[in-house]
Coordinates of C-alpha atoms in Angstrom, one line a residue:
M1 CA 0.5 0.0 -0.5
A2 CA 2.9 2.3 1.2
T3 CA 4.7 1.5 -2.2
G4 CA 1.4 2.0 -4.3
Y5 CA 1.1 5.0 -2.2
S6 CA 4.2 6.9 -3.4
I7 CA 3.7 6.3 -7.1
M8 CA 0.5 8.0 -7.0
L9 CA 2.0 10.8 -4.9
H10 CA 4.7 11.3 -7.5
A11 CA 2.7 10.4 -10.8
V12 CA 0.7 14.2 -8.8
T13 CA 3.8 16.4 -8.4
L14 CA 5.1 15.0 -11.1
V15 CA 1.5 16.5 -13.4
V16 CA 1.2 19.5 -11.0
G17 CA 4.7 20.6 -11.3
G18 CA 4.4 20.3 -15.2
L19 CA 1.2 22.0 -15.1
I20 CA 3.1 24.9 -13.3
M21 CA 5.1 25.2 -15.4
L22 CA 3.4 24.8 -19.0
V23 CA 0.9 27.6 -17.3
G24 CA 4.2 29.7 -16.7
G25 CA 5.3 29.1 -19.7
G26 CA 3.1 30.5 -21.9
E27 CA 2.1 33.5 -19.9
A28 CA 5.9 34.3 -20.5
L29 CA 6.1 33.5 -24.7
V30 CA 2.3 34.6 -24.4
G31 CA 4.0 37.9 -23.0
G32 CA 6.7 38.1 -24.7
A33 CA 5.5 37.5 -28.5
T34 CA 2.1 40.0 -27.7
R35 CA 4.3 42.8 -27.0
L36 CA 7.1 41.9 -30.1
A37 CA 4.4 41.5 -32.6
A38 CA 2.4 45.2 -30.6
R39 CA 6.3 46.8 -31.4
L40 CA 6.3 45.8 -34.9
G41 CA 2.8 47.3 -35.8
M42 CA 0.1 44.4 -35.9
K43 CA -3.6 45.5 -34.7
P44 CA -4.8 44.3 -31.5
L45 CA -7.4 42.3 -33.0
L46 CA -5.2 40.4 -35.7
I47 CA -2.9 40.0 -32.2
G48 CA -5.7 38.4 -30.6
L49 CA -6.8 36.5 -33.1
T50 CA -2.7 34.8 -33.7
I51 CA -0.6 35.3 -31.3
V52 CA -2.4 34.9 -28.6
A53 CA -5.1 32.4 -29.8
F54 CA -1.4 30.9 -31.2
G55 CA 0.2 31.0 -28.3
T56 CA -1.7 29.5 -25.8
S57 CA -1.7 26.6 -27.9
V58 CA 1.6 25.3 -27.3
P59 CA 1.4 23.6 -24.7
E60 CA -1.3 21.1 -26.1
L61 CA 2.3 21.3 -29.5
F62 CA 4.9 20.7 -27.3
V63 CA 2.5 17.8 -24.4
S64 CA 1.4 16.4 -27.6
L65 CA 4.1 15.9 -30.4
T66 CA 6.0 14.4 -26.8
A67 CA 3.0 11.6 -25.3
A68 CA 3.3 10.8 -29.9
F69 CA 7.6 10.6 -29.5
H70 CA 7.1 8.6 -26.7
G71 CA 4.4 6.4 -27.7
Y72 CA 1.5 7.0 -26.3
P73 CA -0.6 8.5 -29.3
D74 CA -3.7 8.1 -27.5
I75 CA -3.1 10.5 -25.0
M76 CA -1.7 12.7 -28.3
I77 CA -5.3 12.8 -29.9
G78 CA -7.4 13.1 -26.6
N79 CA -5.5 16.1 -25.6
V80 CA -6.5 18.3 -28.5
I81 CA -9.9 16.7 -28.9
G82 CA -10.6 17.3 -25.4
S83 CA -9.0 20.7 -25.1
N84 CA -11.1 21.5 -28.0
I85 CA -14.2 20.4 -26.5
A86 CA -13.0 22.4 -23.1
N87 CA -12.5 25.5 -25.1
V88 CA -16.1 26.0 -26.2
G89 CA -18.0 24.6 -23.6
L90 CA -15.7 25.0 -20.1
I91 CA -13.9 28.5 -20.8
L92 CA -16.4 29.6 -23.4
G93 CA -18.7 28.0 -21.3
C94 CA -18.2 30.3 -17.8
C95 CA -16.8 33.1 -19.8
A96 CA -20.4 33.9 -21.4
L97 CA -22.2 33.6 -18.1
L98 CA -19.8 35.8 -16.5
A99 CA -20.8 38.3 -19.2
P100 CA -22.7 38.8 -22.7
L101 CA -19.7 38.4 -25.3
T102 CA -20.5 40.6 -28.5
L103 CA -19.6 39.7 -31.6
T104 CA -20.4 39.2 -35.6
I105 CA -19.8 36.0 -37.5
G106 CA -18.8 37.0 -39.7
E107 CA -15.3 38.9 -38.1
V108 CA -15.2 34.7 -37.3
W109 CA -17.2 32.8 -40.3
T110 CA -13.1 31.8 -42.0
E111 CA -12.0 30.5 -38.5
L112 CA -15.1 28.3 -38.4
L113 CA -14.9 27.4 -41.4
L114 CA -11.0 26.1 -40.9
V115 CA -12.1 24.2 -37.9
T116 CA -14.6 22.9 -39.4
G117 CA -14.1 21.2 -42.8
G118 CA -10.6 20.2 -39.9
G119 CA -13.0 18.5 -37.9
V120 CA -14.6 16.9 -41.0
L121 CA -11.3 16.1 -42.4
L122 CA -10.0 14.1 -38.6
M123 CA -13.5 12.2 -38.4
L124 CA -12.3 10.6 -42.3
C125 CA -8.9 9.8 -40.9
S126 CA -10.6 8.2 -38.0
G127 CA -13.2 6.3 -40.1
Y128 CA -9.6 4.9 -42.0
G129 CA -8.1 4.2 -38.6
F130 CA -4.9 6.2 -39.2
F131 CA -3.7 10.0 -39.6
P132 CA -1.0 9.8 -42.2
R133 CA 1.7 11.8 -43.2
A134 CA -0.2 13.8 -45.8
M135 CA -3.1 15.0 -44.2
G136 CA -0.4 16.2 -41.9
L137 CA 1.6 18.2 -44.4
L138 CA -2.2 19.4 -45.7
F139 CA -3.3 20.5 -42.3
V140 CA 0.3 22.1 -41.9
L141 CA 0.3 24.1 -45.2
T142 CA -3.3 25.6 -44.4
L143 CA -2.4 27.1 -40.9
I144 CA 0.7 28.3 -42.5
G145 CA -1.4 29.6 -45.8
Y146 CA -3.6 31.0 -43.3
T147 CA -1.7 32.6 -41.2
I148 CA 0.3 34.8 -44.2
V149 CA -3.2 35.5 -45.2
V150 CA -4.2 36.9 -42.5
G151 CA -1.1 38.9 -41.5
L152 CA -1.4 40.5 -45.3
N153 CA -5.1 41.2 -45.3
G154 CA -4.4 43.0 -40.8
R155 CA -1.1 44.9 -41.1
S156 CA -1.4 48.0 -39.9
G157 CA 0.3 51.0 -39.4
Q158 CA 1.5 52.7 -36.1
N159 CA -1.6 54.7 -36.2
D160 CA -4.0 51.6 -36.9
A161 CA -1.7 50.1 -33.1
R162 CA -2.7 53.5 -31.6
Q163 CA -6.8 53.6 -31.9
G164 CA -7.3 49.7 -31.6
G165 CA -7.7 49.6 -27.4
Q166 CA -4.9 49.7 -25.7
P167 CA -1.4 50.9 -27.3
P168 CA 1.2 48.6 -27.7
E169 CA 3.9 48.7 -24.5
Q170 CA 7.2 50.1 -25.4
T171 CA 8.4 50.1 -21.6
M172 CA 10.3 46.5 -22.5
G173 CA 13.4 46.4 -24.7
L174 CA 13.5 44.0 -27.9
P175 CA 16.2 41.5 -26.1
L176 CA 13.6 41.7 -23.0
M177 CA 11.0 40.5 -25.2
L178 CA 13.2 37.3 -26.9
A179 CA 14.6 36.4 -23.5
L180 CA 10.6 35.9 -22.6
I181 CA 10.2 33.9 -25.6
L182 CA 13.0 31.3 -25.0
L183 CA 12.0 30.9 -21.7
G184 CA 9.0 30.6 -22.4
L185 CA 9.8 27.5 -24.9
L186 CA 12.0 26.5 -22.3
L187 CA 9.0 26.2 -20.0
L188 CA 6.8 24.5 -21.7
A189 CA 9.2 22.0 -23.1
A190 CA 10.6 20.8 -19.4
G191 CA 7.1 20.8 -17.9
S192 CA 5.6 18.6 -21.4
N193 CA 7.4 16.0 -20.0
L194 CA 6.9 15.8 -16.5
F195 CA 3.3 16.3 -17.1
I196 CA 3.1 13.2 -19.3
R197 CA 4.9 11.3 -17.2
G198 CA 3.0 11.5 -14.4
A199 CA -0.4 11.2 -16.4
V200 CA 0.5 8.0 -17.8
D201 CA 1.9 7.4 -14.5
L202 CA -1.7 8.3 -13.0
A203 CA -3.9 6.4 -15.6
R204 CA -2.0 2.9 -14.5
Y205 CA -1.9 3.3 -11.3
F206 CA -5.9 4.3 -11.6
G207 CA -6.7 1.5 -14.0
I208 CA -7.8 4.8 -16.7
S209 CA -7.6 4.3 -20.5
E210 CA -4.5 7.2 -21.6
L211 CA -7.4 8.3 -24.2
I212 CA -9.7 9.2 -20.8
I213 CA -7.2 10.6 -19.2
G214 CA -6.4 12.7 -22.6
L215 CA -9.4 14.1 -22.9
T216 CA -9.7 15.2 -19.2
L217 CA -6.9 15.4 -17.7
T218 CA -4.7 16.4 -20.4
A219 CA -6.5 18.0 -21.9
I220 CA -8.3 20.2 -19.3
G221 CA -4.2 21.1 -18.0
T222 CA -2.9 22.3 -20.9
S223 CA -5.9 24.8 -21.6
L224 CA -6.2 26.8 -18.7
P225 CA -3.5 29.1 -21.0
E226 CA -6.6 29.8 -22.3
L227 CA -8.4 30.4 -19.5
A228 CA -6.4 32.7 -18.2
A229 CA -6.2 34.9 -21.5
S230 CA -9.9 34.7 -22.1
L231 CA -10.6 36.0 -17.9
S232 CA -8.0 39.1 -19.3
A233 CA -9.7 39.6 -22.3
L234 CA -12.9 39.4 -19.9
R235 CA -11.7 41.6 -17.9
H236 CA -10.6 44.1 -20.2
N237 CA -14.4 43.6 -21.9
E238 CA -12.1 42.5 -24.9
S239 CA -15.5 40.1 -26.1
G240 CA -13.5 39.5 -29.6
L241 CA -10.8 38.9 -28.6
L242 CA -11.8 36.1 -25.8
I243 CA -13.8 34.1 -28.2
G244 CA -11.2 35.2 -31.0
N245 CA -8.8 33.6 -28.3
V246 CA -10.7 30.2 -28.3
I247 CA -12.0 29.8 -32.0
G248 CA -8.1 30.7 -33.1
S249 CA -6.8 27.7 -30.8
N250 CA -8.9 26.0 -32.0
M251 CA -8.0 26.0 -35.6
F252 CA -4.6 25.8 -34.2
N253 CA -4.4 22.5 -32.0
L254 CA -6.1 20.5 -35.4
F255 CA -4.0 22.2 -38.0
M256 CA -0.4 22.8 -35.8
V257 CA -0.9 20.2 -32.9
L258 CA -2.5 17.3 -35.5
G259 CA -0.8 18.1 -38.5
L260 CA 2.7 18.6 -37.1
T261 CA 2.7 15.3 -35.1
G262 CA 1.2 13.1 -37.9
L263 CA 4.0 14.8 -40.6
L264 CA 6.5 13.7 -38.0
K265 CA 5.0 10.8 -36.8
P266 CA 2.0 9.0 -38.3
F267 CA -0.5 7.7 -35.6
P268 CA -3.2 5.7 -35.3
L269 CA -7.2 6.4 -35.0
S270 CA -9.1 4.8 -31.7
S271 CA -12.6 4.2 -33.5
V272 CA -14.0 5.2 -30.7
L273 CA -13.1 8.9 -31.7
L274 CA -15.2 7.9 -34.5
H275 CA -18.9 7.3 -32.7
R276 CA -18.0 10.0 -29.4
D277 CA -15.6 12.6 -29.1
L278 CA -15.2 14.0 -33.0
P279 CA -19.1 14.4 -32.9
V280 CA -18.8 15.9 -30.0
M281 CA -15.5 18.2 -30.7
L282 CA -17.9 19.5 -34.3
A283 CA -20.8 20.0 -32.8
F284 CA -20.0 22.6 -29.9
T285 CA -17.4 24.2 -33.3
L286 CA -21.1 24.3 -35.4
V287 CA -23.3 25.5 -32.5
L288 CA -21.2 28.8 -32.4
I289 CA -22.2 29.6 -36.2
P290 CA -26.6 29.9 -35.2
I291 CA -25.1 31.9 -32.4
L292 CA -22.9 34.4 -33.0
H293 CA -25.6 34.8 -36.0
K294 CA -28.9 34.8 -34.6
T295 CA -27.3 37.0 -31.2
G296 CA -24.1 39.3 -32.5
G297 CA -22.5 37.0 -29.4
T298 CA -23.1 35.0 -26.5
R299 CA -25.5 35.4 -23.9
R300 CA -25.7 34.0 -20.2
L301 CA -28.0 31.2 -20.9
H302 CA -25.8 30.5 -24.4
G303 CA -23.4 30.1 -21.0
L304 CA -25.4 27.1 -19.3
L305 CA -26.0 25.5 -22.9
L306 CA -22.3 24.8 -23.2
T307 CA -21.2 24.3 -19.2
G308 CA -24.3 22.0 -19.0
G309 CA -22.9 19.9 -22.7
Y310 CA -19.9 19.6 -21.0
L311 CA -19.9 18.4 -18.3
L312 CA -22.9 15.9 -20.0
Y313 CA -19.7 15.2 -21.6
C314 CA -17.6 14.4 -18.7
L315 CA -19.9 12.2 -17.5
S316 CA -19.9 10.3 -20.6
L317 CA -16.9 9.2 -20.2
M318 CA -17.0 7.7 -16.7
E319 CA -19.7 5.0 -18.3

């Protein structure tokens, strides 16, 4: 009993330590990258949709790559799908419960279509039972192309940067910005390794499948940077930044995290995903379309429905 208890305690220590490093690394990376982007004259909304959204998803990238290369593909795929479900159902749902959020469908229409299309392609791969290297290349190129197009269309002059909400900070020098980015990457790399080791040990100790661990513990853990960024946006009444962060993070998870992992190391897909988790992920994306189209944002009732749906999904995993 003492040996089993010590194993569990060690696993919990690794998970908590890894989470702290992931959150700290994500904050350092986003902080440095956001200041650097503002210094280069990017619009605040564009920073939120790309830099912040992509930066807060870097923990998912590091955890997924670590899991894939250590031979735990179920944790990797569960992390991505679970994070996408948690981003909408838990994070956006909770924020919508706290305050109404305003955003028109036209502002994120392209991103919603991309996330929906990526989800459908992933379902097709799941039916085939394998995520091939060619699909990984397609996913990565899609996100690169999107980022280039948005960057070219959304670049602004210094006047736009001054008018779009908070002015870019000029108190931090370029070397410190780059140091923050490097520190964030180092913390993410170390934290992801600790977290995966602890998550695997916990799964073995409690007899839980690695897929369930990925869909719940790993997914929620790596979504903490998105939660921190969303709460910060909510405090500053930046509804567009908040919703854009959620949708942009889901897009990065699909196209870069899964795409890059599949490009470097193609992986099998469980048939369970096709019948349970992928339809739920797709449903949480599709439900945003009528919500944003009809009401121009989210209301507290929508937040209740999203969080309720997420809790029901988590309960279904325990059966």
